[in-house]
Every structure is written in structure tokens, then in C-alpha cells.
Amino acid sequence: MPKRIILLIIVIFLSGTLLLWRGESEANQSQLYTIGVLSANDMRLAKLEGLREGLKKLGYIENINVEFAIVNAQGDREKLRETAQDLIDRQPSLIIAMGGVEADILKTLTVTQPIPVIFAGVALPLERGLIIDYQFPGGNLTGIDNLQSELAGKRLEYLSLLLPSVKRVLVIYDPQVPSGHLSITRVEKEAQKLGVEISLVPALRLEEIEETLDKVENRFDGIILLPSYNWETNPSIETLGLNRKIPIVGLYEPEMARGFLLSYGPSYYNQGLQTATMVAKVLRGQDPGKIPIETAYSLDFVINLDVAEKLNLDINPQALGLADRVIPKGGELHR
């Protein structure tokens, strides 16, 4: 066959492939996807920044080929179910659950309306019944395991490293949180390893913590809050540590602004950023039940030196070198 004919065939093939690719690309650009977002409170909406940034990098730009339908229960747990149903009734392309309580409700409500659901950070999705397997979740849910239950022991370790004088720690857990048992196990093992005495107290209200602190004869050297929706929505927790002169260990970076000494866990921004890749997979036609669960790929250790000064704490300077971020005395967050 003459070379000229062969070249002509190659050109025709490549041109056809290019036109097909452009056609698919233009079709994706012309289709407007609606992404539902269900949040239980204002704090969890901080994940939206990373989500939007991640989607933009993947070619999904707000008001061009994607739009968001965002609903927020404003910390009202009773309202959350009604809010979730209203969002489902809008028939979005998919729904993002901003946390565990949102994912639990969507799991129930989408049984008869199987809209794809992606959870942007949940503790123990298998144990709480959201999925049947990490590699093949099944059903209509997939998402990010934020490892919050597994990190409880590490938070105690960081508290002890930051304050070597710590000997007695109050550990507050929410009896309504399904993943609480693993957090307790992890913190108990770490306490035994460090030689730290811990007191486990179930609490749903700040008053219950206050009562515990009033009853004890010997002062606690620190308080660790295990994962709980209740503390995210309780503004009174902000003053507990400062008023009692006890350092509090939290889960997320935003809690540093609430008067906590340190936090260790995945940032809201990174959870949103990581979720964006899973959203893109679903929008491109993949079955969420066949998209493997991902674990949070970034964990941040944040120290608040402003709180340390207000509590008159003697901080171990070597621990500062391990921090991913530090809030200086009287200053803003250093990255």
C-alpha cells in the first residue's frame, strides 16, 4: 500500500478520535450537574472550600457545568432528617454528606430513592452500616474514612509530649456515637503505655462535664473530647478550658479558635479536596458501590500557643517541631 494512502488513513483516524474526544468534552461542559450538599451545622461547611477547589482542578466549575444545592440543619438534629428529605426530593445528580450523622440519615432515606451519596469524612463507615466492604462498598454510598476513632490514642500521646507533666486526663465520650468504643479502646491502650491515669465519662451536655469536674478531688491535667456531633454545635465548650484552666484536646483545626490547646486529625479543607475526586468519578458514570473507600490522606497536628500562655502552661519546645501548624501568642495561624 502506498505510503501516501497509509498516512491518509492515519490522519483520518486521528481526526475522528479528536472529534469524538471534543464531542464528549463539549457534552460534559454543556451538561449542568447538580451536587447536593447536606450539612448538620455551620462548622462542617468548611469542607466546601476544598471541595470546590478540587472540582475546579478536575474541570467541574461552579455555574458552568456544576451547581450546588446546599442545605444546613443549623445544628438542629431533629431538623436534619426533614432537611435531607427536601434535598433528595430535588433529585440532584448526587449528594455529599458532610459527616456521619448526615450519612446515616441519607443511607436510610435513599433506600427507595438510590441517589449516589458520597460522605466527605466519616468514622468507621463499615461498622456503622454505611457500606458492606471497603473495596466494594455496595449500594449507593462511598466516601472518605476520616480515621477519627483511630486517632484518640495519638491525641493523648501528643498531649503528653506537649505537656510532660500530664498525669490525669478526663476523657469525654458521647454514648450515642456508634464508633465511640474504638476511640475508648485506643485511648485506654495509649494511657497504659504512657502511664497516664484517665477517667472515662459519658456526656451529652456541658453541664455533665462541669458536674464531673466539680466532684473530683484532684485536678485533671487535660481533657480529651472523643468524636461527637454534640460538641461541634455547643458554643459553651469554647469557654470550658479557659475558665477551668484545663487544656482541651480537639479533633479539628477550627477548634483552635474555640480555646483548645491542640488538635490532631484531617483538616476540613483536605477532606473536601479528597472528596472532589470521588465526586468526579460518579459524575463520569462510575457506580458509587464499586468505588473503594479512601482513608484521609493528610493528618494535621496543630498547637495553640496563645491558649498555652493564657493557661500558663510549660510547653515542651521539642514538641513544637512536630506540629504541622502553630498559632503563636496573640497571633494568627502559622502554616
mmCIF file of C-alpha atoms in Angstrom:
data_model
loop_
_atom_site.group_PDB
_atom_site.id
_atom_site.type_symbol
_atom_site.label_atom_id
_atom_site.label_comp_id
_atom_site.label_asym_id
_atom_site.label_seq_id
_atom_site.Cartn_x
_atom_site.Cartn_y
_atom_site.Cartn_z
ATOM 1 C CA MET A 1 0.000 0.000 0.000
ATOM 2 C CA PRO A 2 1.458 3.408 -0.959
ATOM 3 C CA LYS A 3 2.799 5.465 1.935
ATOM 4 C CA ARG A 4 0.513 8.369 0.994
ATOM 5 C CA ILE A 5 -2.601 6.221 1.495
ATOM 6 C CA ILE A 6 -1.300 4.903 4.819
ATOM 7 C CA LEU A 7 -0.660 8.456 6.020
ATOM 8 C CA LEU A 8 -4.140 9.475 4.874
ATOM 9 C CA ILE A 9 -5.710 6.627 6.870
ATOM 10 C CA ILE A 10 -3.742 7.631 9.968
ATOM 11 C CA VAL A 11 -4.801 11.275 9.610
ATOM 12 C CA ILE A 12 -8.465 10.291 9.208
ATOM 13 C CA PHE A 13 -8.265 8.012 12.275
ATOM 14 C CA LEU A 14 -6.633 10.669 14.441
ATOM 15 C CA SER A 15 -9.079 13.321 13.261
ATOM 16 C CA GLY A 16 -12.025 11.089 14.104
ATOM 17 C CA THR A 17 -10.612 10.346 17.552
ATOM 18 C CA LEU A 18 -10.069 14.061 18.203
ATOM 19 C CA LEU A 19 -13.600 14.922 17.107
ATOM 20 C CA LEU A 20 -15.015 12.178 19.335
ATOM 21 C CA TRP A 21 -12.994 13.432 22.309
ATOM 22 C CA ARG A 22 -14.070 17.022 21.655
ATOM 23 C CA GLY A 23 -17.664 15.925 21.351
ATOM 24 C CA GLU A 24 -17.558 14.131 24.686
ATOM 25 C CA SER A 25 -15.782 17.082 26.293
ATOM 26 C CA GLU A 26 -18.312 19.575 24.967
ATOM 27 C CA ALA A 27 -21.155 17.330 26.094
ATOM 28 C CA ASN A 28 -19.704 17.260 29.607
ATOM 29 C CA GLN A 29 -19.305 21.025 29.565
ATOM 30 C CA SER A 30 -22.842 21.591 28.318
ATOM 31 C CA GLN A 31 -24.441 19.327 30.938
ATOM 32 C CA LEU A 32 -25.139 21.032 34.247
ATOM 33 C CA TYR A 33 -24.780 18.681 37.215
ATOM 34 C CA THR A 34 -26.498 19.464 40.499
ATOM 35 C CA ILE A 35 -24.464 18.488 43.543
ATOM 36 C CA GLY A 36 -26.488 18.299 46.730
ATOM 37 C CA VAL A 37 -24.698 19.084 49.998
ATOM 38 C CA LEU A 38 -26.165 18.042 53.346
ATOM 39 C CA SER A 39 -24.564 19.570 56.443
ATOM 40 C CA ALA A 40 -25.645 19.216 60.051
ATOM 41 C CA ASN A 41 -24.055 22.502 61.110
ATOM 42 C CA ASP A 42 -22.029 25.517 60.009
ATOM 43 C CA MET A 43 -18.642 24.086 61.006
ATOM 44 C CA ARG A 44 -18.806 21.176 58.568
ATOM 45 C CA LEU A 45 -19.476 23.517 55.657
ATOM 46 C CA ALA A 46 -15.781 24.432 55.878
ATOM 47 C CA LYS A 47 -15.195 21.339 53.711
ATOM 48 C CA LEU A 48 -16.779 23.186 50.791
ATOM 49 C CA GLU A 49 -13.654 25.247 50.122
ATOM 50 C CA GLY A 50 -11.545 22.177 49.403
ATOM 51 C CA LEU A 51 -14.391 20.530 47.503
ATOM 52 C CA ARG A 52 -14.842 23.489 45.165
ATOM 53 C CA GLU A 53 -11.096 23.799 44.603
ATOM 54 C CA GLY A 54 -10.734 20.088 43.874
ATOM 55 C CA LEU A 55 -13.645 20.022 41.441
ATOM 56 C CA LYS A 56 -12.310 23.079 39.634
ATOM 57 C CA LYS A 57 -8.981 21.341 39.060
ATOM 58 C CA LEU A 58 -10.883 18.382 37.609
ATOM 59 C CA GLY A 59 -12.824 20.556 35.178
ATOM 60 C CA TYR A 60 -16.048 20.947 37.152
ATOM 61 C CA ILE A 61 -16.611 24.666 37.583
ATOM 62 C CA GLU A 62 -19.443 26.159 39.576
ATOM 63 C CA ASN A 63 -22.185 27.806 37.496
ATOM 64 C CA ILE A 64 -20.653 26.432 34.284
ATOM 65 C CA ASN A 65 -21.090 22.663 34.466
ATOM 66 C CA VAL A 66 -21.916 22.154 38.158
ATOM 67 C CA GLU A 67 -24.183 23.862 40.642
ATOM 68 C CA PHE A 68 -24.563 23.289 44.373
ATOM 69 C CA ALA A 69 -27.768 22.756 46.317
ATOM 70 C CA ILE A 70 -26.580 23.322 49.890
ATOM 71 C CA VAL A 71 -28.794 22.654 52.900
ATOM 72 C CA ASN A 72 -27.780 23.164 56.519
ATOM 73 C CA ALA A 73 -29.700 21.929 59.564
ATOM 74 C CA GLN A 74 -28.002 24.636 61.679
ATOM 75 C CA GLY A 75 -27.201 22.221 64.490
ATOM 76 C CA ASP A 76 -30.816 21.047 64.836
ATOM 77 C CA ARG A 77 -30.694 17.258 64.859
ATOM 78 C CA GLU A 78 -34.480 16.967 64.626
ATOM 79 C CA LYS A 79 -34.497 19.193 61.556
ATOM 80 C CA LEU A 80 -31.721 17.257 59.817
ATOM 81 C CA ARG A 81 -33.918 14.406 58.596
ATOM 82 C CA GLU A 82 -36.510 16.779 57.147
ATOM 83 C CA THR A 83 -33.764 18.822 55.503
ATOM 84 C CA ALA A 84 -32.249 15.681 53.991
ATOM 85 C CA GLN A 85 -35.576 14.579 52.523
ATOM 86 C CA ASP A 86 -36.123 18.006 50.972
ATOM 87 C CA LEU A 87 -32.724 17.724 49.295
ATOM 88 C CA ILE A 88 -33.472 14.225 47.985
ATOM 89 C CA ASP A 89 -36.766 15.446 46.540
ATOM 90 C CA ARG A 90 -34.828 17.904 44.365
ATOM 91 C CA GLN A 91 -33.278 14.894 42.593
ATOM 92 C CA PRO A 92 -29.661 16.135 42.424
ATOM 93 C CA SER A 93 -27.025 14.260 40.422
ATOM 94 C CA LEU A 94 -25.504 13.136 43.727
ATOM 95 C CA ILE A 95 -25.440 14.178 47.384
ATOM 96 C CA ILE A 96 -22.423 14.861 49.576
ATOM 97 C CA ALA A 97 -22.863 14.041 53.267
ATOM 98 C CA MET A 98 -20.603 16.350 55.266
ATOM 99 C CA GLY A 99 -20.314 13.952 58.203
ATOM 100 C CA GLY A 100 -21.500 10.823 59.950
ATOM 101 C CA VAL A 101 -24.968 11.852 61.113
ATOM 102 C CA GLU A 102 -25.732 13.132 57.620
ATOM 103 C CA ALA A 103 -24.522 9.891 56.013
ATOM 104 C CA ASP A 104 -26.561 7.773 58.438
ATOM 105 C CA ILE A 105 -29.757 9.615 57.550
ATOM 106 C CA LEU A 106 -29.080 9.547 53.805
ATOM 107 C CA LYS A 107 -28.387 5.811 53.974
ATOM 108 C CA THR A 108 -31.906 5.306 55.324
ATOM 109 C CA LEU A 109 -33.717 7.816 53.137
ATOM 110 C CA THR A 110 -32.169 6.740 49.827
ATOM 111 C CA VAL A 111 -33.142 3.069 50.115
ATOM 112 C CA THR A 112 -36.130 3.689 47.847
ATOM 113 C CA GLN A 113 -34.530 6.653 46.049
ATOM 114 C CA PRO A 114 -30.989 5.425 45.308
ATOM 115 C CA ILE A 115 -29.273 8.740 44.579
ATOM 116 C CA PRO A 116 -25.453 8.409 44.750
ATOM 117 C CA VAL A 117 -24.139 9.580 48.132
ATOM 118 C CA ILE A 118 -20.523 10.455 48.919
ATOM 119 C CA PHE A 119 -19.557 11.078 52.535
ATOM 120 C CA ALA A 120 -16.855 13.709 52.998
ATOM 121 C CA GLY A 121 -15.326 12.222 56.131
ATOM 122 C CA VAL A 122 -16.948 9.594 58.370
ATOM 123 C CA ALA A 123 -15.581 7.452 61.192
ATOM 124 C CA LEU A 124 -15.903 3.670 60.786
ATOM 125 C CA PRO A 125 -18.254 3.553 57.769
ATOM 126 C CA LEU A 126 -18.254 -0.258 57.781
ATOM 127 C CA GLU A 127 -19.083 -0.632 61.473
ATOM 128 C CA ARG A 128 -21.896 1.909 61.299
ATOM 129 C CA GLY A 129 -23.512 0.063 58.377
ATOM 130 C CA LEU A 130 -22.944 2.582 55.597
ATOM 131 C CA ILE A 131 -21.050 0.082 53.426
ATOM 132 C CA ILE A 132 -20.504 -3.666 53.202
ATOM 133 C CA ASP A 133 -16.825 -3.629 52.232
ATOM 134 C CA TYR A 134 -14.015 -1.089 51.894
ATOM 135 C CA GLN A 135 -13.044 -2.194 48.389
ATOM 136 C CA PHE A 136 -16.599 -2.701 47.124
ATOM 137 C CA PRO A 137 -18.912 -0.567 49.289
ATOM 138 C CA GLY A 138 -22.096 -1.829 47.616
ATOM 139 C CA GLY A 139 -25.323 0.127 47.484
ATOM 140 C CA ASN A 140 -25.241 3.821 46.647
ATOM 141 C CA LEU A 141 -22.709 5.155 49.186
ATOM 142 C CA THR A 142 -18.949 5.629 49.129
ATOM 143 C CA GLY A 143 -16.572 8.227 50.534
ATOM 144 C CA ILE A 144 -13.769 9.077 52.944
ATOM 145 C CA ASP A 145 -12.965 7.327 56.226
ATOM 146 C CA ASN A 146 -11.578 10.202 58.311
ATOM 147 C CA LEU A 147 -9.945 7.861 60.887
ATOM 148 C CA GLN A 148 -11.297 9.925 63.787
ATOM 149 C CA SER A 149 -11.966 6.933 66.021
ATOM 150 C CA GLU A 150 -8.482 5.510 65.471
ATOM 151 C CA LEU A 151 -6.751 8.793 66.371
ATOM 152 C CA ALA A 152 -7.864 9.095 70.004
ATOM 153 C CA GLY A 153 -4.721 7.404 71.330
ATOM 154 C CA LYS A 154 -2.461 9.610 69.229
ATOM 155 C CA ARG A 155 -4.115 12.729 70.642
ATOM 156 C CA LEU A 156 -3.286 11.586 74.164
ATOM 157 C CA GLU A 157 0.283 10.921 73.045
ATOM 158 C CA TYR A 158 0.619 14.448 71.650
ATOM 159 C CA LEU A 159 -0.853 15.966 74.820
ATOM 160 C CA SER A 160 1.671 14.056 76.925
ATOM 161 C CA LEU A 161 4.502 15.067 74.605
ATOM 162 C CA LEU A 162 3.484 18.721 74.668
ATOM 163 C CA LEU A 163 2.962 18.710 78.450
ATOM 164 C CA PRO A 164 5.257 16.074 80.019
ATOM 165 C CA SER A 165 3.761 16.813 83.452
ATOM 166 C CA VAL A 166 0.355 15.401 82.435
ATOM 167 C CA LYS A 167 -0.689 12.562 84.764
ATOM 168 C CA ARG A 168 -4.514 12.652 84.943
ATOM 169 C CA VAL A 169 -6.773 13.178 81.932
ATOM 170 C CA LEU A 170 -10.550 13.382 81.650
ATOM 171 C CA VAL A 171 -11.842 11.647 78.507
ATOM 172 C CA ILE A 172 -15.336 12.681 77.419
ATOM 173 C CA TYR A 173 -17.262 10.402 75.074
ATOM 174 C CA ASP A 174 -20.716 10.539 73.532
ATOM 175 C CA PRO A 175 -22.680 7.329 74.305
ATOM 176 C CA GLN A 176 -24.773 7.909 71.174
ATOM 177 C CA VAL A 177 -21.793 7.775 68.795
ATOM 178 C CA PRO A 178 -21.540 4.290 67.201
ATOM 179 C CA SER A 179 -17.768 4.496 66.776
ATOM 180 C CA GLY A 180 -17.099 5.547 70.363
ATOM 181 C CA HIS A 181 -16.000 2.098 71.546
ATOM 182 C CA LEU A 182 -12.944 2.079 69.263
ATOM 183 C CA SER A 183 -11.899 5.556 70.408
ATOM 184 C CA ILE A 184 -12.108 4.420 74.022
ATOM 185 C CA THR A 185 -10.042 1.305 73.328
ATOM 186 C CA ARG A 186 -7.326 3.321 71.588
ATOM 187 C CA VAL A 187 -7.064 5.945 74.312
ATOM 188 C CA GLU A 188 -7.000 3.281 77.058
ATOM 189 C CA LYS A 189 -4.094 1.469 75.385
ATOM 190 C CA GLU A 190 -2.132 4.681 74.955
ATOM 191 C CA ALA A 191 -2.789 5.729 78.560
ATOM 192 C CA GLN A 192 -1.427 2.416 79.821
ATOM 193 C CA LYS A 193 1.638 2.815 77.627
ATOM 194 C CA LEU A 194 2.300 6.371 78.848
ATOM 195 C CA GLY A 195 1.473 5.727 82.492
ATOM 196 C CA VAL A 196 -1.312 8.316 82.406
ATOM 197 C CA GLU A 197 -4.448 7.904 84.513
ATOM 198 C CA ILE A 198 -7.647 8.514 82.550
ATOM 199 C CA SER A 199 -11.252 8.905 83.655
ATOM 200 C CA LEU A 200 -13.897 7.982 81.070
ATOM 201 C CA VAL A 201 -17.101 9.984 81.381
ATOM 202 C CA PRO A 202 -20.146 9.774 79.077
ATOM 203 C CA ALA A 203 -21.684 13.179 78.441
ATOM 204 C CA LEU A 204 -24.194 14.770 76.098
ATOM 205 C CA ARG A 205 -24.316 18.184 77.767
ATOM 206 C CA LEU A 206 -21.694 20.604 79.030
ATOM 207 C CA GLU A 207 -23.349 20.571 82.453
ATOM 208 C CA GLU A 208 -22.442 16.895 82.824
ATOM 209 C CA ILE A 209 -18.764 17.704 82.287
ATOM 210 C CA GLU A 210 -18.974 20.577 84.761
ATOM 211 C CA GLU A 211 -20.527 18.274 87.370
ATOM 212 C CA THR A 212 -17.712 15.751 86.916
ATOM 213 C CA LEU A 213 -15.064 18.444 87.339
ATOM 214 C CA ASP A 214 -16.790 19.745 90.479
ATOM 215 C CA LYS A 215 -16.884 16.306 92.100
ATOM 216 C CA VAL A 216 -13.257 15.240 91.709
ATOM 217 C CA GLU A 217 -10.803 15.980 94.487
ATOM 218 C CA ASN A 218 -7.659 16.055 92.360
ATOM 219 C CA ARG A 219 -7.405 18.366 89.390
ATOM 220 C CA PHE A 220 -7.274 16.950 85.848
ATOM 221 C CA ASP A 221 -4.266 17.916 83.743
ATOM 222 C CA GLY A 222 -6.203 17.810 80.485
ATOM 223 C CA ILE A 223 -9.472 16.984 78.744
ATOM 224 C CA ILE A 224 -9.793 14.922 75.576
ATOM 225 C CA LEU A 225 -13.043 15.107 73.634
ATOM 226 C CA LEU A 226 -13.804 11.993 71.618
ATOM 227 C CA PRO A 227 -15.764 12.412 68.341
ATOM 228 C CA SER A 228 -19.242 13.815 68.931
ATOM 229 C CA TYR A 229 -21.684 15.888 66.935
ATOM 230 C CA ASN A 230 -22.826 17.489 70.207
ATOM 231 C CA TRP A 231 -19.563 19.330 70.859
ATOM 232 C CA GLU A 232 -19.437 20.770 67.358
ATOM 233 C CA THR A 233 -22.749 22.508 67.951
ATOM 234 C CA ASN A 234 -22.230 23.569 71.580
ATOM 235 C CA PRO A 235 -20.666 27.047 71.805
ATOM 236 C CA SER A 236 -20.291 26.756 75.593
ATOM 237 C CA ILE A 237 -17.450 24.270 75.143
ATOM 238 C CA GLU A 238 -15.334 27.206 73.979
ATOM 239 C CA THR A 239 -15.054 28.667 77.471
ATOM 240 C CA LEU A 240 -14.751 25.438 79.460
ATOM 241 C CA GLY A 241 -10.983 25.026 79.201
ATOM 242 C CA LEU A 242 -10.136 28.685 79.709
ATOM 243 C CA ASN A 243 -12.497 29.089 82.664
ATOM 244 C CA ARG A 244 -11.313 25.893 84.346
ATOM 245 C CA LYS A 245 -7.661 26.429 83.395
ATOM 246 C CA ILE A 246 -7.522 22.961 81.827
ATOM 247 C CA PRO A 247 -6.126 22.323 78.318
ATOM 248 C CA ILE A 248 -8.571 20.684 75.901
ATOM 249 C CA VAL A 249 -7.610 18.412 73.013
ATOM 250 C CA GLY A 250 -9.824 18.567 69.942
ATOM 251 C CA LEU A 251 -10.241 16.852 66.594
ATOM 252 C CA TYR A 252 -10.070 19.641 64.026
ATOM 253 C CA GLU A 253 -8.073 22.774 63.330
ATOM 254 C CA PRO A 254 -11.119 25.136 63.548
ATOM 255 C CA GLU A 255 -11.441 24.156 67.212
ATOM 256 C CA MET A 256 -8.246 26.056 67.946
ATOM 257 C CA ALA A 257 -10.281 29.241 67.669
ATOM 258 C CA ARG A 258 -12.572 27.836 70.386
ATOM 259 C CA GLY A 259 -9.878 27.901 73.052
ATOM 260 C CA PHE A 260 -8.422 24.401 72.605
ATOM 261 C CA LEU A 261 -4.730 23.723 73.160
ATOM 262 C CA LEU A 262 -4.178 21.226 70.357
ATOM 263 C CA SER A 263 -5.902 19.182 67.710
ATOM 264 C CA TYR A 264 -4.903 16.226 65.582
ATOM 265 C CA GLY A 265 -6.837 14.962 62.599
ATOM 266 C CA PRO A 266 -7.702 15.525 58.944
ATOM 267 C CA SER A 267 -8.427 19.141 58.048
ATOM 268 C CA TYR A 268 -11.821 20.085 56.685
ATOM 269 C CA TYR A 269 -10.169 21.557 53.591
ATOM 270 C CA ASN A 270 -8.300 18.354 52.742
ATOM 271 C CA GLN A 271 -11.360 16.192 53.330
ATOM 272 C CA GLY A 272 -13.251 18.347 50.841
ATOM 273 C CA LEU A 273 -10.366 18.255 48.374
ATOM 274 C CA GLN A 274 -10.147 14.468 48.571
ATOM 275 C CA THR A 275 -13.911 14.094 48.227
ATOM 276 C CA ALA A 276 -13.805 16.026 44.941
ATOM 277 C CA THR A 277 -12.011 13.166 43.169
ATOM 278 C CA MET A 278 -14.763 10.747 44.184
ATOM 279 C CA VAL A 279 -17.460 13.180 43.088
ATOM 280 C CA ALA A 280 -15.801 13.416 39.671
ATOM 281 C CA LYS A 281 -15.809 9.623 39.339
ATOM 282 C CA VAL A 282 -19.549 9.456 39.987
ATOM 283 C CA LEU A 283 -20.291 12.326 37.605
ATOM 284 C CA ARG A 284 -18.357 10.428 34.933
ATOM 285 C CA GLY A 285 -20.659 7.471 35.355
ATOM 286 C CA GLN A 286 -18.947 5.197 37.875
ATOM 287 C CA ASP A 287 -21.116 3.220 40.277
ATOM 288 C CA PRO A 288 -20.516 4.509 43.852
ATOM 289 C CA GLY A 289 -20.967 0.971 45.132
ATOM 290 C CA LYS A 290 -17.852 -0.038 43.177
ATOM 291 C CA ILE A 291 -15.653 2.931 44.140
ATOM 292 C CA PRO A 292 -13.346 1.874 47.026
ATOM 293 C CA ILE A 293 -13.469 3.766 50.307
ATOM 294 C CA GLU A 294 -10.486 6.071 50.782
ATOM 295 C CA THR A 295 -8.860 6.988 54.081
ATOM 296 C CA ALA A 296 -7.933 10.570 54.888
ATOM 297 C CA TYR A 297 -4.542 11.165 53.295
ATOM 298 C CA SER A 298 -3.478 14.099 55.448
ATOM 299 C CA LEU A 299 -3.476 14.480 59.243
ATOM 300 C CA ASP A 300 -2.570 17.778 60.907
ATOM 301 C CA PHE A 301 -1.116 18.366 64.367
ATOM 302 C CA VAL A 302 -1.988 21.926 65.423
ATOM 303 C CA ILE A 303 -0.796 23.696 68.591
ATOM 304 C CA ASN A 304 -2.278 26.886 70.030
ATOM 305 C CA LEU A 305 0.446 28.789 71.905
ATOM 306 C CA ASP A 306 -1.972 31.622 72.603
ATOM 307 C CA VAL A 307 -4.075 29.249 74.717
ATOM 308 C CA ALA A 308 -0.928 27.800 76.315
ATOM 309 C CA GLU A 309 0.031 31.282 77.501
ATOM 310 C CA LYS A 310 -3.453 32.024 78.850
ATOM 311 C CA LEU A 311 -3.386 28.750 80.790
ATOM 312 C CA ASN A 312 0.187 29.396 81.959
ATOM 313 C CA LEU A 313 1.376 26.047 80.606
ATOM 314 C CA ASP A 314 5.010 24.978 80.391
ATOM 315 C CA ILE A 315 5.226 23.701 76.803
ATOM 316 C CA ASN A 316 7.902 21.231 75.715
ATOM 317 C CA PRO A 317 9.756 23.159 72.952
ATOM 318 C CA GLN A 318 10.744 19.931 71.172
ATOM 319 C CA ALA A 319 7.072 19.155 70.540
ATOM 320 C CA LEU A 320 6.667 22.361 68.555
ATOM 321 C CA GLY A 321 8.911 20.956 65.854
ATOM 322 C CA LEU A 322 6.421 18.144 65.247
ATOM 323 C CA ALA A 323 3.468 20.463 64.662
ATOM 324 C CA ASP A 324 2.093 20.999 61.175
ATOM 325 C CA ARG A 325 0.736 24.376 62.223
ATOM 326 C CA VAL A 326 1.258 26.664 65.193
ATOM 327 C CA ILE A 327 -0.883 29.523 66.443
ATOM 328 C CA PRO A 328 1.575 31.959 68.074
ATOM 329 C CA LYS A 329 0.878 34.004 71.171
ATOM 330 C CA GLY A 330 -1.690 36.623 70.269
ATOM 331 C CA GLY A 331 -1.370 35.798 66.582
ATOM 332 C CA GLU A 332 -2.985 34.057 63.664
ATOM 333 C CA LEU A 333 -2.459 30.535 62.412
ATOM 334 C CA HIS A 334 1.031 29.850 61.004
ATOM 335 C CA ARG A 335 1.156 27.396 58.107
#
